[in-house]
Structure formats: structure tokens, C-alpha cells
Short mmCIF file of C-alpha atoms in Angstrom, two decimals:
data_model
loop_
_atom_site.label_atom_id
_atom_site.label_comp_id
_atom_site.label_asym_id
_atom_site.label_seq_id
_atom_site.Cartn_x
_atom_site.Cartn_y
_atom_site.Cartn_z
CA UNK M 18 6.05 25.34 -38.28
CA UNK M 19 8.30 26.44 -35.52
CA UNK M 20 6.93 26.46 -32.04
CA UNK M 21 8.13 25.84 -28.48
CA UNK M 22 7.76 22.16 -27.29
CA UNK M 23 5.42 21.47 -24.60
CA UNK M 24 6.37 20.46 -21.31
CA UNK M 25 5.83 17.14 -19.74
CA UNK M 26 7.07 17.05 -15.98
CA UNK M 27 7.17 13.87 -14.09
CA UNK M 28 7.85 14.25 -10.02
CA UNK M 29 9.65 11.66 -9.00
CA UNK M 30 12.16 9.03 -10.32
CA UNK M 31 11.36 5.99 -8.34
CA UNK M 32 10.14 2.82 -10.20
CA UNK M 33 7.08 4.81 -11.93
CA UNK M 34 8.71 7.83 -13.05
CA UNK M 35 11.55 6.21 -13.88
CA UNK M 36 9.35 3.62 -16.65
CA UNK M 37 7.49 6.69 -17.54
CA UNK M 38 9.95 8.81 -18.85
CA UNK M 39 11.54 6.39 -20.76
CA UNK M 40 8.64 4.62 -22.07
CA UNK M 41 7.45 8.45 -23.28
CA UNK M 42 10.39 9.74 -24.52
CA UNK M 43 10.55 7.14 -27.10
CA UNK M 44 6.67 7.85 -28.08
CA UNK M 45 6.73 11.84 -27.44
CA UNK M 46 8.90 14.06 -31.07
CA UNK M 47 11.42 15.52 -29.42
CA UNK M 48 10.70 18.93 -31.22
CA UNK M 49 6.65 18.75 -29.67
CA UNK M 50 7.42 17.81 -26.07
CA UNK M 51 10.37 17.96 -23.23
CA UNK M 52 10.49 15.97 -20.56
CA UNK M 53 11.97 16.70 -17.37
CA UNK M 54 12.12 14.44 -14.04
CA UNK M 55 12.48 15.88 -10.61
CA UNK M 56 13.68 13.86 -7.32
CA UNK M 57 15.67 14.85 -4.46
CA UNK M 58 18.66 12.73 -4.74
CA UNK M 59 19.82 10.46 -7.28
CA UNK M 60 19.60 7.18 -5.30
CA UNK M 61 17.50 4.17 -6.77
CA UNK M 62 16.99 1.25 -4.51
CA UNK M 63 15.62 -2.02 -5.40
CA UNK M 64 12.95 -2.06 -3.16
CA UNK M 65 12.11 -5.33 -2.81
CA UNK M 66 15.72 -6.02 -1.62
CA UNK M 67 14.94 -4.31 1.39
CA UNK M 68 12.95 -7.14 2.80
CA UNK M 69 15.67 -9.73 2.48
CA UNK M 70 18.95 -7.32 3.52
CA UNK M 71 18.06 -8.36 7.39
CA UNK M 72 18.85 -12.42 6.88
CA UNK M 73 22.01 -11.57 4.92
CA UNK M 74 20.12 -13.15 1.12
CA UNK M 75 21.03 -9.65 -0.45
CA UNK M 76 23.81 -7.78 -0.12
CA UNK M 77 23.21 -4.00 0.21
CA UNK M 78 25.51 -3.10 -3.10
CA UNK M 79 22.95 -5.41 -5.14
CA UNK M 80 20.02 -3.19 -4.52
CA UNK M 81 21.53 0.28 -4.87
CA UNK M 82 22.23 2.31 -7.33
CA UNK M 83 22.75 5.69 -8.73
CA UNK M 84 19.26 7.28 -10.76
CA UNK M 85 20.95 8.87 -13.57
CA UNK M 86 21.88 5.81 -15.68
CA UNK M 87 18.66 4.16 -15.66
CA UNK M 88 17.30 7.72 -17.30
CA UNK M 89 16.98 7.81 -20.94
CA UNK M 90 18.76 10.46 -23.47
CA UNK M 91 16.84 13.26 -24.17
CA UNK M 92 15.30 13.56 -20.45
CA UNK M 93 16.43 16.75 -18.01
CA UNK M 94 16.72 15.24 -14.75
CA UNK M 95 16.56 18.45 -11.80
CA UNK M 96 17.55 17.33 -8.55
CA UNK M 97 15.36 19.22 -5.61
CA UNK M 98 13.12 19.35 -3.09
CA UNK M 99 9.53 19.63 -4.20
CA UNK M 100 7.77 22.35 -2.39
CA UNK M 101 4.30 22.64 -3.86
CA UNK M 102 2.32 22.52 -7.15
CA UNK M 103 0.31 25.33 -8.27
CA UNK M 104 -2.24 23.74 -10.28
CA UNK M 105 -4.03 27.26 -11.42
CA UNK M 106 -0.84 28.37 -12.40
CA UNK M 107 0.90 25.07 -14.28
CA UNK M 108 3.78 25.14 -11.91
CA UNK M 109 5.86 23.09 -9.46
CA UNK M 110 7.72 25.37 -6.86
CA UNK M 111 11.19 23.47 -5.81
CA UNK M 112 12.54 24.59 -2.34
CA UNK M 113 15.20 27.77 -2.46
CA UNK M 114 13.51 29.34 -5.50
CA UNK M 115 12.98 27.37 -8.89
CA UNK M 116 9.86 27.26 -10.48
CA UNK M 117 9.34 24.70 -13.27
CA UNK M 118 6.15 25.29 -15.38
CA UNK M 119 4.34 22.11 -17.09
CA UNK M 120 1.67 21.64 -19.82
CA UNK M 121 1.22 17.75 -18.28
CA UNK M 122 2.28 16.99 -14.85
CA UNK M 123 2.59 13.27 -13.40
CA UNK M 124 3.18 12.69 -9.62
CA UNK M 125 5.00 9.80 -9.29
CA UNK M 126 6.57 10.77 -5.57
CA UNK M 127 5.53 6.92 -3.82
CA UNK M 128 4.37 6.50 -0.39
CA UNK M 129 6.95 6.60 3.04
CA UNK M 130 6.84 5.04 6.55
CA UNK M 131 6.40 7.82 9.06
CA UNK M 132 7.75 6.55 12.03
CA UNK M 133 6.91 10.23 13.29
CA UNK M 134 2.98 9.44 12.83
CA UNK M 135 2.98 7.18 15.89
CA UNK M 136 4.23 8.24 19.72
CA UNK M 137 7.04 6.40 20.90
CA UNK M 138 8.14 5.41 17.92
CA UNK M 139 11.53 7.85 17.40
CA UNK M 140 12.83 7.38 20.74
CA UNK M 141 16.61 6.04 21.92
CA UNK M 142 15.59 2.26 20.65
CA UNK M 143 14.69 3.51 17.11
CA UNK M 144 16.48 1.26 14.56
CA UNK M 145 17.59 -1.07 17.79
CA UNK M 146 14.98 -2.62 19.60
CA UNK M 147 12.57 -0.86 17.46
CA UNK M 148 13.59 -1.95 14.25
CA UNK M 149 11.89 -1.60 10.51
CA UNK M 150 13.01 -2.90 7.02
CA UNK M 151 11.28 -0.30 4.79
CA UNK M 152 14.28 1.73 4.29
CA UNK M 153 17.82 0.95 3.36
CA UNK M 154 19.20 2.21 6.83
CA UNK M 155 16.57 0.46 8.43
CA UNK M 156 17.18 -2.88 6.58
CA UNK M 157 20.78 -2.85 7.46
CA UNK M 158 20.27 -1.78 11.16
CA UNK M 159 18.04 -4.57 11.48
CA UNK M 160 20.47 -6.98 10.06
CA UNK M 161 23.36 -6.22 12.65
CA UNK M 162 20.23 -6.07 15.08
CA UNK M 163 19.45 -9.68 14.35
CA UNK M 164 23.06 -10.58 15.10
CA UNK M 165 22.24 -10.02 18.70
CA UNK M 166 19.09 -11.85 18.69
CA UNK M 167 19.11 -14.45 21.36
CA UNK M 168 15.31 -15.20 21.60
CA UNK M 169 12.31 -13.64 22.95
CA UNK M 170 9.74 -11.87 21.78
CA UNK M 171 10.30 -11.31 18.28
CA UNK M 172 7.00 -9.25 16.92
CA UNK M 173 6.19 -8.08 13.41
CA UNK M 174 3.56 -5.07 13.59
CA UNK M 175 2.02 -3.32 10.90
CA UNK M 176 0.14 0.35 11.72
CA UNK M 177 -2.16 0.73 9.37
CA UNK M 178 -3.70 -0.06 6.09
CA UNK M 179 -2.29 0.72 3.40
CA UNK M 180 1.19 0.26 3.21
CA UNK M 181 3.77 -0.27 0.55
CA UNK M 182 4.12 -4.42 -0.60
CA UNK M 183 1.59 -5.18 1.74
CA UNK M 184 2.30 -8.93 1.72
CA UNK M 185 6.30 -8.10 2.62
CA UNK M 186 5.52 -8.19 6.62
CA UNK M 187 4.49 -11.81 6.49
CA UNK M 188 7.35 -12.75 4.14
CA UNK M 189 9.22 -10.72 6.70
CA UNK M 190 7.56 -13.23 9.26
CA UNK M 191 8.12 -16.52 7.40
CA UNK M 192 11.77 -15.51 6.33
CA UNK M 193 12.39 -14.97 10.36
CA UNK M 194 10.72 -18.42 10.89
CA UNK M 195 13.19 -20.04 8.60
CA UNK M 196 15.96 -17.98 9.98
CA UNK M 197 15.33 -18.62 13.49
CA UNK M 198 15.20 -22.36 12.72
CA UNK M 199 18.19 -22.42 10.74
CA UNK M 200 20.06 -20.66 14.21
CA UNK M 201 18.83 -22.98 16.77
CA UNK M 202 16.77 -19.88 18.05
CA UNK M 203 13.32 -21.04 17.12
CA UNK M 204 12.06 -23.21 20.25
CA UNK M 205 13.17 -20.04 22.97
CA UNK M 206 11.50 -17.25 20.58
CA UNK M 207 7.90 -16.17 20.69
CA UNK M 208 7.10 -15.08 17.10
CA UNK M 209 3.96 -12.73 16.77
CA UNK M 210 2.42 -10.91 14.02
CA UNK M 211 0.26 -8.26 15.09
CA UNK M 212 -2.40 -6.23 12.56
CA UNK M 213 -4.53 -4.06 12.22
CA UNK M 214 -6.90 -6.25 10.11
CA UNK M 215 -9.24 -9.00 11.26
CA UNK M 216 -6.80 -11.68 9.16
CA UNK M 217 -3.81 -12.14 7.97
CA UNK M 218 -4.36 -10.41 4.55
CA UNK M 219 -6.34 -8.24 3.01
CA UNK M 220 -8.30 -10.60 0.40
CA UNK M 221 -10.15 -13.56 1.67
CA UNK M 222 -9.16 -16.47 -0.48
CA UNK M 223 -5.28 -15.41 0.02
CA UNK M 224 -5.55 -14.52 3.42
CA UNK M 225 -6.98 -17.90 4.64
CA UNK M 226 -3.88 -19.25 2.48
CA UNK M 227 -1.35 -17.54 4.60
CA UNK M 228 -3.40 -17.37 7.90
CA UNK M 229 -2.94 -21.26 7.23
CA UNK M 230 1.02 -20.33 6.63
CA UNK M 231 1.37 -18.51 9.94
CA UNK M 232 -0.49 -21.14 12.15
CA UNK M 233 2.03 -24.04 10.35
CA UNK M 234 4.84 -21.95 11.42
CA UNK M 235 3.40 -21.63 14.87
CA UNK M 236 3.29 -17.80 14.58
CA UNK M 237 0.80 -15.97 17.15
CA UNK M 238 -1.13 -13.81 15.23
CA UNK M 239 -3.01 -10.50 17.38
CA UNK M 240 -5.60 -9.22 15.20
CA UNK M 241 -7.58 -6.04 15.14
CA UNK M 242 -5.03 -4.45 16.64
CA UNK M 243 -4.46 -0.63 16.03
CA UNK M 244 -1.36 0.94 17.71
CA UNK M 245 -1.79 4.66 19.78
CA UNK M 246 1.98 4.32 20.90
CA UNK M 247 5.26 2.57 21.40
CA UNK M 248 6.32 2.29 25.38
CA UNK M 249 10.02 2.04 24.56
CA UNK M 250 10.51 1.59 28.16
CA UNK M 251 8.34 -1.05 28.98
CA UNK M 252 8.86 -2.60 25.59
CA UNK M 253 5.08 -3.01 24.74
CA UNK M 254 3.01 -1.83 22.21
CA UNK M 255 -0.11 0.00 23.24
CA UNK M 256 -3.48 -0.23 21.34
CA UNK M 257 -6.16 2.59 20.94
CA UNK M 258 -7.97 0.45 23.30
CA UNK M 259 -5.40 -0.09 25.74
CA UNK M 260 -4.66 -3.62 24.91
CA UNK M 261 -0.56 -4.35 25.17
CA UNK M 262 1.72 -6.52 23.13
CA UNK M 263 5.56 -7.09 24.70
CA UNK M 264 8.32 -7.10 22.80
CA UNK M 265 11.77 -8.01 23.00
CA UNK M 266 12.79 -7.14 19.17
CA UNK M 267 10.01 -4.88 17.73
CA UNK M 268 9.76 -5.08 13.52
CA UNK M 269 7.34 -2.18 13.01
CA UNK M 270 6.01 -0.91 9.72
CA UNK M 271 5.20 2.67 10.46
CA UNK M 272 2.17 4.63 8.95
CA UNK M 273 2.71 5.12 5.19
CA UNK M 274 1.87 8.57 3.48
CA UNK M 275 2.07 10.07 -0.10
CA UNK M 276 4.23 13.35 0.06
CA UNK M 277 3.82 16.57 1.72
CA UNK M 278 3.43 18.44 -0.70
CA UNK M 279 1.00 16.51 -2.10
CA UNK M 280 -1.13 17.79 0.61
CA UNK M 281 0.58 21.48 0.62
CA UNK M 282 -0.49 21.25 -2.99
CA UNK M 283 -4.56 20.68 -2.01
CA UNK M 284 -4.09 17.50 -4.04
CA UNK M 285 -4.38 14.83 -1.22
CA UNK M 286 -6.66 12.77 0.94
CA UNK M 287 -6.25 11.99 4.20
CA UNK M 288 -2.86 10.09 3.61
CA UNK M 289 -1.37 12.40 0.98
CA UNK M 290 -2.44 10.05 -1.70
CA UNK M 291 -3.79 11.95 -5.02
CA UNK M 292 -7.20 10.64 -5.41
CA UNK M 293 -7.53 9.56 -9.18
CA UNK M 294 -9.69 7.98 -11.64
CA UNK M 295 -8.75 3.93 -11.39
CA UNK M 296 -8.94 3.08 -14.59
CA UNK M 297 -7.21 6.31 -16.45
CA UNK M 298 -5.25 7.48 -13.43
CA UNK M 299 -6.14 10.95 -14.38
CA UNK M 300 -6.58 13.58 -10.92
CA UNK M 301 -9.65 13.81 -10.20
CA UNK M 302 -10.90 17.35 -11.16
CA UNK M 303 -7.83 18.06 -13.47
CA UNK M 304 -7.23 17.22 -17.06
CA UNK M 305 -3.50 17.89 -16.77
CA UNK M 306 -2.05 16.00 -13.89
CA UNK M 307 -2.15 12.44 -13.50
CA UNK M 308 -0.77 10.04 -10.45
CA UNK M 309 1.27 6.84 -11.25
CA UNK M 310 2.93 3.96 -8.84
CA UNK M 311 2.09 4.52 -4.96
CA UNK M 312 0.99 8.07 -5.29
CA UNK M 313 -2.25 7.40 -6.50
CA UNK M 314 -5.26 6.63 -3.96
CA UNK M 315 -6.19 3.30 -6.57
CA UNK M 316 -7.60 0.58 -4.30
CA UNK M 317 -5.17 -1.96 -5.51
CA UNK M 318 -1.93 -2.86 -3.82
CA UNK M 319 1.04 -0.17 -3.48
CA UNK M 320 3.36 -2.26 -5.58
CA UNK M 321 5.86 -2.17 -8.36
CA UNK M 322 3.81 -4.61 -10.31
CA UNK M 323 1.25 -2.31 -10.24
CA UNK M 324 3.18 0.93 -11.33
CA UNK M 325 4.26 -1.24 -13.96
CA UNK M 326 1.34 -2.34 -15.29
CA UNK M 327 -0.64 0.74 -15.21
CA UNK M 328 2.40 2.71 -16.60
CA UNK M 329 1.57 0.25 -19.57
CA UNK M 330 -1.93 1.31 -20.08
CA UNK M 331 -1.27 5.30 -19.08
CA UNK M 332 1.10 5.51 -21.79
CA UNK M 333 -0.96 4.39 -24.51
CA UNK M 334 -4.17 6.97 -22.84
CA UNK M 335 -1.35 9.84 -22.32
CA UNK M 336 -0.55 9.76 -26.05
CA UNK M 337 -4.58 9.69 -27.04
CA UNK M 338 -4.90 12.35 -24.10
CA UNK M 339 -2.62 15.29 -25.66
CA UNK M 340 -3.69 14.65 -29.16
CA UNK M 341 -7.17 15.85 -28.05
CA UNK M 342 -8.70 12.64 -27.95
CA UNK M 343 -10.75 10.38 -25.26
CA UNK M 344 -8.46 7.85 -23.39
CA UNK M 345 -9.50 4.78 -24.08
CA UNK M 346 -7.68 2.11 -22.27
CA UNK M 347 -8.40 1.00 -18.67
CA UNK M 348 -6.14 -0.18 -15.85
CA UNK M 349 -7.79 -2.98 -14.30
CA UNK M 350 -6.09 -2.90 -10.88
CA UNK M 351 -3.59 -5.92 -12.13
CA UNK M 352 -1.15 -6.74 -9.03
CA UNK M 353 1.41 -9.61 -9.29
CA UNK M 354 3.15 -10.40 -6.11
CA UNK M 355 5.84 -13.11 -5.02
CA UNK M 356 5.03 -14.20 -0.93
CA UNK M 357 8.39 -15.53 0.10
CA UNK M 358 7.06 -18.28 2.57
CA UNK M 359 10.72 -19.48 4.24
CA UNK M 360 12.74 -22.69 3.03
CA UNK M 361 13.55 -21.63 -0.20
CA UNK M 362 10.19 -21.03 -1.11
CA UNK M 363 7.13 -18.39 -2.34
CA UNK M 364 3.81 -17.93 -3.43
CA UNK M 365 2.63 -15.86 -5.97
CA UNK M 366 -0.70 -13.69 -5.93
CA UNK M 367 -2.18 -12.37 -9.18
CA UNK M 368 -5.19 -10.24 -8.75
CA UNK M 369 -7.10 -7.06 -9.91
CA UNK M 370 -9.70 -4.63 -8.88
CA UNK M 371 -12.43 -6.97 -9.20
CA UNK M 372 -10.98 -10.24 -8.68
CA UNK M 373 -9.06 -11.60 -5.64
CA UNK M 374 -5.75 -13.72 -5.78
CA UNK M 375 -7.13 -17.44 -6.65
CA UNK M 376 -5.40 -20.82 -7.14
CA UNK M 377 -3.80 -22.14 -10.18
CA UNK M 378 -1.03 -22.18 -12.45
CA UNK M 379 0.84 -18.89 -13.84
CA UNK M 380 1.15 -17.57 -16.02
CA UNK M 381 0.63 -20.54 -18.34
CA UNK M 382 -3.12 -22.95 -17.72
CA UNK M 383 -1.75 -26.15 -16.06
CA UNK M 384 2.00 -25.57 -16.94
CA UNK M 385 2.92 -22.55 -15.19
CA UNK M 386 6.06 -22.77 -14.15
CA UNK M 387 4.83 -20.90 -11.24
CA UNK M 388 2.17 -21.76 -8.76
CA UNK M 389 -0.54 -19.26 -7.50
CA UNK M 390 -1.40 -19.06 -3.70
CA UNK M 391 0.39 -22.06 -3.45
CA UNK M 392 4.36 -22.90 -2.26
CA UNK M 393 7.01 -23.92 -4.79
CA UNK M 394 10.87 -23.07 -5.04
CA UNK M 395 10.01 -21.81 -8.71
CA UNK M 396 7.88 -19.09 -7.01
CA UNK M 397 11.29 -18.00 -4.94
CA UNK M 398 13.55 -18.58 -7.72
CA UNK M 399 11.48 -16.82 -9.80
CA UNK M 400 11.46 -13.69 -7.20
CA UNK M 401 15.07 -13.60 -6.49
CA UNK M 402 15.81 -13.27 -10.54
CA UNK M 403 13.61 -10.51 -10.72
CA UNK M 404 16.17 -8.05 -9.27
CA UNK M 405 17.93 -8.17 -12.77
CA UNK M 406 14.65 -8.04 -14.82
CA UNK M 407 14.18 -4.64 -12.44
CA UNK M 408 17.14 -3.29 -13.29
CA UNK M 409 17.91 -4.63 -16.82
CA UNK M 410 14.79 -3.98 -18.36
CA UNK M 411 11.98 -2.84 -16.02
CA UNK M 412 13.30 0.48 -15.23
CA UNK M 413 15.03 1.07 -18.89
CA UNK M 414 11.26 0.91 -20.14
CA UNK M 415 11.95 -2.48 -22.15
CA UNK M 416 9.28 -5.09 -22.50
CA UNK M 417 8.99 -7.86 -20.16
CA UNK M 418 6.74 -10.31 -21.73
CA UNK M 419 3.64 -10.03 -18.86
CA UNK M 420 0.34 -8.48 -20.37
CA UNK M 421 -0.72 -5.17 -18.81
CA UNK M 422 -4.49 -6.96 -17.95
CA UNK M 423 -4.87 -9.56 -15.51
CA UNK M 424 -5.68 -13.01 -17.19
CA UNK M 425 -8.05 -15.67 -15.51
CA UNK M 426 -6.29 -18.28 -17.99
CA UNK M 427 -4.96 -21.13 -15.15
CA UNK M 428 -6.78 -19.83 -12.35
CA UNK M 429 -9.31 -21.80 -10.11
CA UNK M 430 -12.22 -19.58 -9.40
CA UNK M 431 -13.30 -19.14 -5.86
CA UNK G 5 -26.87 -13.44 1.60
CA UNK G 6 -30.28 -13.68 3.42
CA UNK G 7 -33.58 -11.17 3.77
CA UNK G 8 -34.17 -10.45 7.45
CA UNK G 9 -36.31 -7.92 9.20
CA UNK G 10 -34.44 -5.28 11.09
CA UNK G 11 -36.87 -2.34 12.79
CA UNK G 12 -40.13 -3.28 10.82
CA UNK G 13 -37.89 -3.05 7.48
CA UNK G 14 -37.35 -5.86 5.28
CA UNK G 15 -33.55 -5.82 4.21
CA UNK G 16 -30.92 -7.99 2.63
CA UNK G 17 -27.69 -8.75 4.88
CA UNK G 18 -24.33 -10.54 3.59
CA UNK G 19 -22.78 -13.26 6.00
CA UNK G 20 -21.34 -11.13 8.50
CA UNK G 21 -25.03 -9.25 9.22
CA UNK G 22 -23.89 -6.04 6.87
CA UNK G 23 -26.65 -4.33 4.96
CA UNK G 24 -26.07 -5.35 0.86
CA UNK G 25 -27.50 -2.10 -0.29
CA UNK G 26 -26.84 1.11 1.62
CA UNK G 27 -30.28 2.70 0.01
CA UNK G 28 -32.01 -0.09 2.45
CA UNK G 29 -31.09 2.01 4.98
CA UNK G 30 -32.96 4.75 6.95
CA UNK G 31 -32.40 6.26 10.12
CA UNK G 32 -34.69 4.50 12.10
CA UNK G 33 -32.64 1.06 11.25
CA UNK G 34 -29.90 2.22 13.39
CA UNK G 35 -30.66 1.80 16.83
CA UNK G 36 -31.96 -1.47 16.68
CA UNK G 37 -28.75 -2.25 14.52
CA UNK G 38 -26.21 -0.56 17.17
CA UNK G 39 -28.36 -2.67 19.77
CA UNK G 40 -27.34 -5.96 17.82
CA UNK G 41 -23.66 -4.81 18.83
CA UNK G 42 -24.96 -4.14 22.27
CA UNK G 43 -24.52 -0.33 21.70
CA UNK G 44 -26.94 2.70 22.54
CA UNK G 45 -26.96 5.58 19.94
CA UNK G 46 -25.76 8.72 21.60
CA UNK G 47 -25.80 12.25 19.92
CA UNK G 48 -22.12 11.71 19.37
CA UNK G 49 -22.80 8.40 17.67
CA UNK G 50 -25.12 10.10 15.41
CA UNK G 51 -22.97 12.94 13.99
CA UNK G 52 -20.38 10.30 13.17
CA UNK G 53 -23.27 7.96 11.64
CA UNK G 54 -24.31 11.09 9.60
CA UNK G 55 -20.83 11.66 8.33
CA UNK G 56 -20.68 8.43 7.04
CA UNK G 57 -23.61 8.11 5.06
CA UNK G 58 -22.97 12.00 3.75
CA UNK G 59 -19.44 10.74 2.57
CA UNK G 60 -20.22 7.53 1.32
CA UNK G 61 -22.68 9.17 -0.79
CA UNK G 62 -19.94 11.78 -2.59
CA UNK G 63 -17.29 9.20 -2.35
CA UNK G 64 -18.80 6.07 -2.97
CA UNK G 65 -17.16 4.17 -0.48
CA UNK G 66 -16.98 4.24 3.10
CA UNK G 67 -14.69 6.26 4.76
CA UNK G 68 -11.54 4.38 6.32
CA UNK G 69 -10.77 5.11 10.26
CA UNK G 70 -8.35 7.94 9.64
CA UNK G 71 -10.62 9.60 7.52
CA UNK G 72 -13.75 9.40 9.95
CA UNK G 73 -11.56 11.09 12.58
CA UNK G 74 -10.07 13.51 10.28
CA UNK G 75 -12.96 14.46 8.84
CA UNK G 76 -14.87 14.99 12.24
CA UNK G 77 -11.91 16.11 13.98
CA UNK G 78 -13.03 12.97 16.29
CA UNK G 79 -9.74 11.41 18.04
CA UNK G 80 -9.42 7.91 17.38
CA UNK G 81 -9.44 7.05 20.63
CA UNK G 82 -12.93 8.74 20.86
CA UNK G 83 -13.80 6.39 18.27
CA UNK G 84 -12.25 3.59 20.36
CA UNK G 85 -14.46 4.48 23.29
CA UNK G 86 -17.88 5.23 21.48
CA UNK G 87 -17.20 1.87 18.95
CA UNK G 88 -15.33 -0.35 20.93
CA UNK G 89 -13.10 -3.18 19.53
CA UNK G 90 -13.48 -2.43 15.48
CA UNK G 91 -14.79 0.98 15.42
CA UNK G 92 -14.49 1.04 11.56
CA UNK G 93 -16.14 -1.98 10.92
CA UNK G 94 -19.09 -1.01 13.89
CA UNK G 95 -19.75 2.37 12.14
CA UNK G 96 -20.12 0.90 9.18
CA UNK G 97 -22.55 -1.69 10.14
CA UNK G 98 -24.72 0.54 11.90
CA UNK G 99 -24.72 2.91 9.27
CA UNK G 100 -26.32 0.40 6.80
CA UNK G 101 -22.66 1.04 4.23
CA UNK G 102 -19.92 -2.06 3.23
CA UNK G 103 -16.98 -2.70 5.80
CA UNK G 104 -14.50 0.20 4.58
CA UNK G 105 -12.03 -1.70 2.36
CA UNK G 106 -8.81 0.91 2.77
CA UNK G 107 -6.99 -2.05 3.09
CA UNK G 108 -5.40 -3.60 -0.08
#
């Protein structure tokens, strides 16, 4: 029997997209399925490394590589700007003309910081007194900026949730405290954490633990702050209810949004995230579109660990789905996040849709070696080592020995 | 969780005073819930409360501040004026809905 292979089209060759094409290429016969992945450029950043750049803990060359070597043989790579998905016609339009057809579509175009969405952010002090570390260029600029910092008000600010890696702003604050101490600047610096939430984090047990750390380190917290604009002349953040927070150096986390083509295709919610079934990741109202990684609206952290665990579940489901069988695997929202707390230590959070981060040991009960929701050196070393795991095992789609489903083993119930 | 009486209705509330079952809410509860947080409801408030109730019924979760703003065409600034301080929380409270998650 000879027939044209069916087409799997993956939009985005970031963490989720790269893992999924590599895993599926091994599982889908070449004569039955072609796999194509589209991205706008050939740069792959290890995004958790952005956090370390301003403090000189990671060097730029450790976190930036080209994409193509990570994409396995038998996967076609197309470079182009995605303009629109025509779900009725089963086509994706790229800017400048080319159209790609598909039988199954995976949207894995992530989420992007959008400084343009908050008035006054992109003024003359952008990437100077108004810094950020959610992009490669921003992290490098902030490194230079911190180098000239001599004390005053250092303000870390979250615009709106959800954001990619929701613990990163806290980690930045803890690392900044450590860095200021080592430079002898902590006494002359007011370190301020400004958040739209009513506490340090979104989940109660972790919020208390992380809030306790902020207090211990003398960080001032400004909760329930919804920014309306940044006034670069007066160096203040202004909220919708007319409160003001002054800064000498601001580190802002801009509003995060899914890709614009998602909105243009009528596939997104108000932040351009694709509404999906939270257990199978199939797009609501479609049977040939899935959204993976940060691009979907699932109620868990936008984080690489979630992309990884969900891709493992997705691959098994996808094979059932294209064989015309019901999908029998369910993603549980599992997230696993290291939180750098400064002084060579880190905490570890492990949670899912139903279970908030708890205290205990990970992955083995009592033995660990990682400590859940408590500071330890082992956690910090685990976080630093993960960069190698990411490049060498995770992206190529090799198993890394962590089960996709969250386990209660070693956890102390709330 | 405790049982309390609001506007003559017996309802279950959590430790923050939010109704635990949205179906126990009815329109006559809203003015009393609003009064408890120092608000007097106007037609503008009602427009938002009705949107929140309908949206919860269709989506299964409480709309975030951004969703309320974009779906009803109400500027965020106005939401802060109508429900001062913590508009997302206060809108959910008066509408008998759980606190919006929107923040994981």
C-alpha cells in the first residue's frame, strides 16, 4: 500500500516543540507521518539561565545555542514568521506567502514578555533603569546596569500573572540580596518586591515559606499592586488605584502573552493562550489541534518542567488519537521548580493541579537528596546541574528518570 | 468552613468569607455581601456581577480582572473605582464565586 504520509505540523521549536518532535519522530513511522517544525529563528536559549546572567553566575555562551542540532533527523525545519492558522482549511500561513498544510497541529509557541503593554515601559530608560531579565538581551543589559549600581531602591516588580517561571522574580530578589551583601551594598539598598498577588507566591504553603524568606532577608513587600504605568522621569511605578512605588533601579517582569498569531487565528483567550483540556491538552472545540508548553491555558506553572512532563503524557495520547482510539493518559499538572534562595542554597517545589507545594524530601522519602520547600545546598547544585541535563537529555527527548505524574512519596501533607 | 446567614439565606462560607458553593448565591445576596465590604451597588456594579455569574457558568472558573475588563469593555481603572483596592477579589466575593485563580 502506497500513500502520501500524513502531516504533523509543530509551531515553535522551543523546549516543548523540540522535545515533542524528537519523541514523536521515534514513534511515528516515516512512511505514515511527516513531521515539520516552524520557528522564526535558529536560536535556542536555556531560559532558566537568564536569571543567573545579571549576577555573573552563568556566562552568555552557556545558555545560547543554535536550534537545528537539537532537532532530530527526519524532522523538517522551516524558518518563518507565523501569521495565522486557518483551522477550517487545516493550513498555517507564514508571513510572506508560504502556506503549510497539516493533518495534526501542535501549537508550542510559548509565552513572551510584552513591555509594550504597560505605558511608559519602553521609554529611554528601557534596559537601563527599567531593567528585565526575561530575555537574553535584557539579562545582559541588567548585568551591566547592576555593575554600576551603588545603592538606593532596587525594586523587583511583577506586572500581572500568569508569568513564565512564576518563582523567578523571587529568586532574582534572593540572589540580589546575596549579591548586594557581597558587594557591601546591602546596608545602603532598600530591596522591594512589588506584586499583584496578596503574598509572595500563588499557593498558600509555599507563599508562607517564601514570604518568610523575604522577611528574613529584610525585603519590603508591596502586595496587591496592579501597575498602570511606569513614570521614567519621576522614577515611580504608578498603580491603577494611584499608589506609587519609587525606584532607583527597577527590574520589571512585563505582562506575558501568548503569540499574536494565536489571537489572529481565533484560537486564544484574552492573553492569547490556547484553551485546552487540561488533561489531554487538545484545543477546546478541535480534534486536530493541541497546545503544549507555555502556549496553553492550563492552570499550572508556565515552566520547562511542566512542558517536559506534559509532553511525555501527550506523546502516548497522540499515538492513540491518530490511531482513532480514545486518549487514555491524563496530565496531572505536575510542576517541579527549583527556587534559588541565595548563599549557594535553593528550595524545591513539586506540585500539580490538585496538590500545592508541600514540605518533605524528593524524589525519595526521607533519603532525598533534595529538600522540598526548605533551603539546601543539594537543591542549588541540582539546579545548576540541570543545564547539562537540559541540553543533553531533555531536548533530544531522552528519558531523565523523573516520572511525569506527581508522587506524594516523601511529602508531608498540609 | 462555617455556616452563616446573609440576607435571610443560610450559606456556607470559607475563612475569607467567600461563599463555598456558587449555587447558594442569588441576586438578593449581592447587596448584603457588598455592604459587608463597604460597597453600595449601582447598575455598573450589576453589569459586572451578571457578567461574572454568566462567565462562571460557561467557563467553570472565576474570570480574572483582565478577562472582566476585555469581555465587558470596562477599563481596569474603572474596575478599581467600582471595587476599590482588590477589584478581582471583591467582584468574586459579591458575586458568590471563588477567588479567581489566574495566578499559578
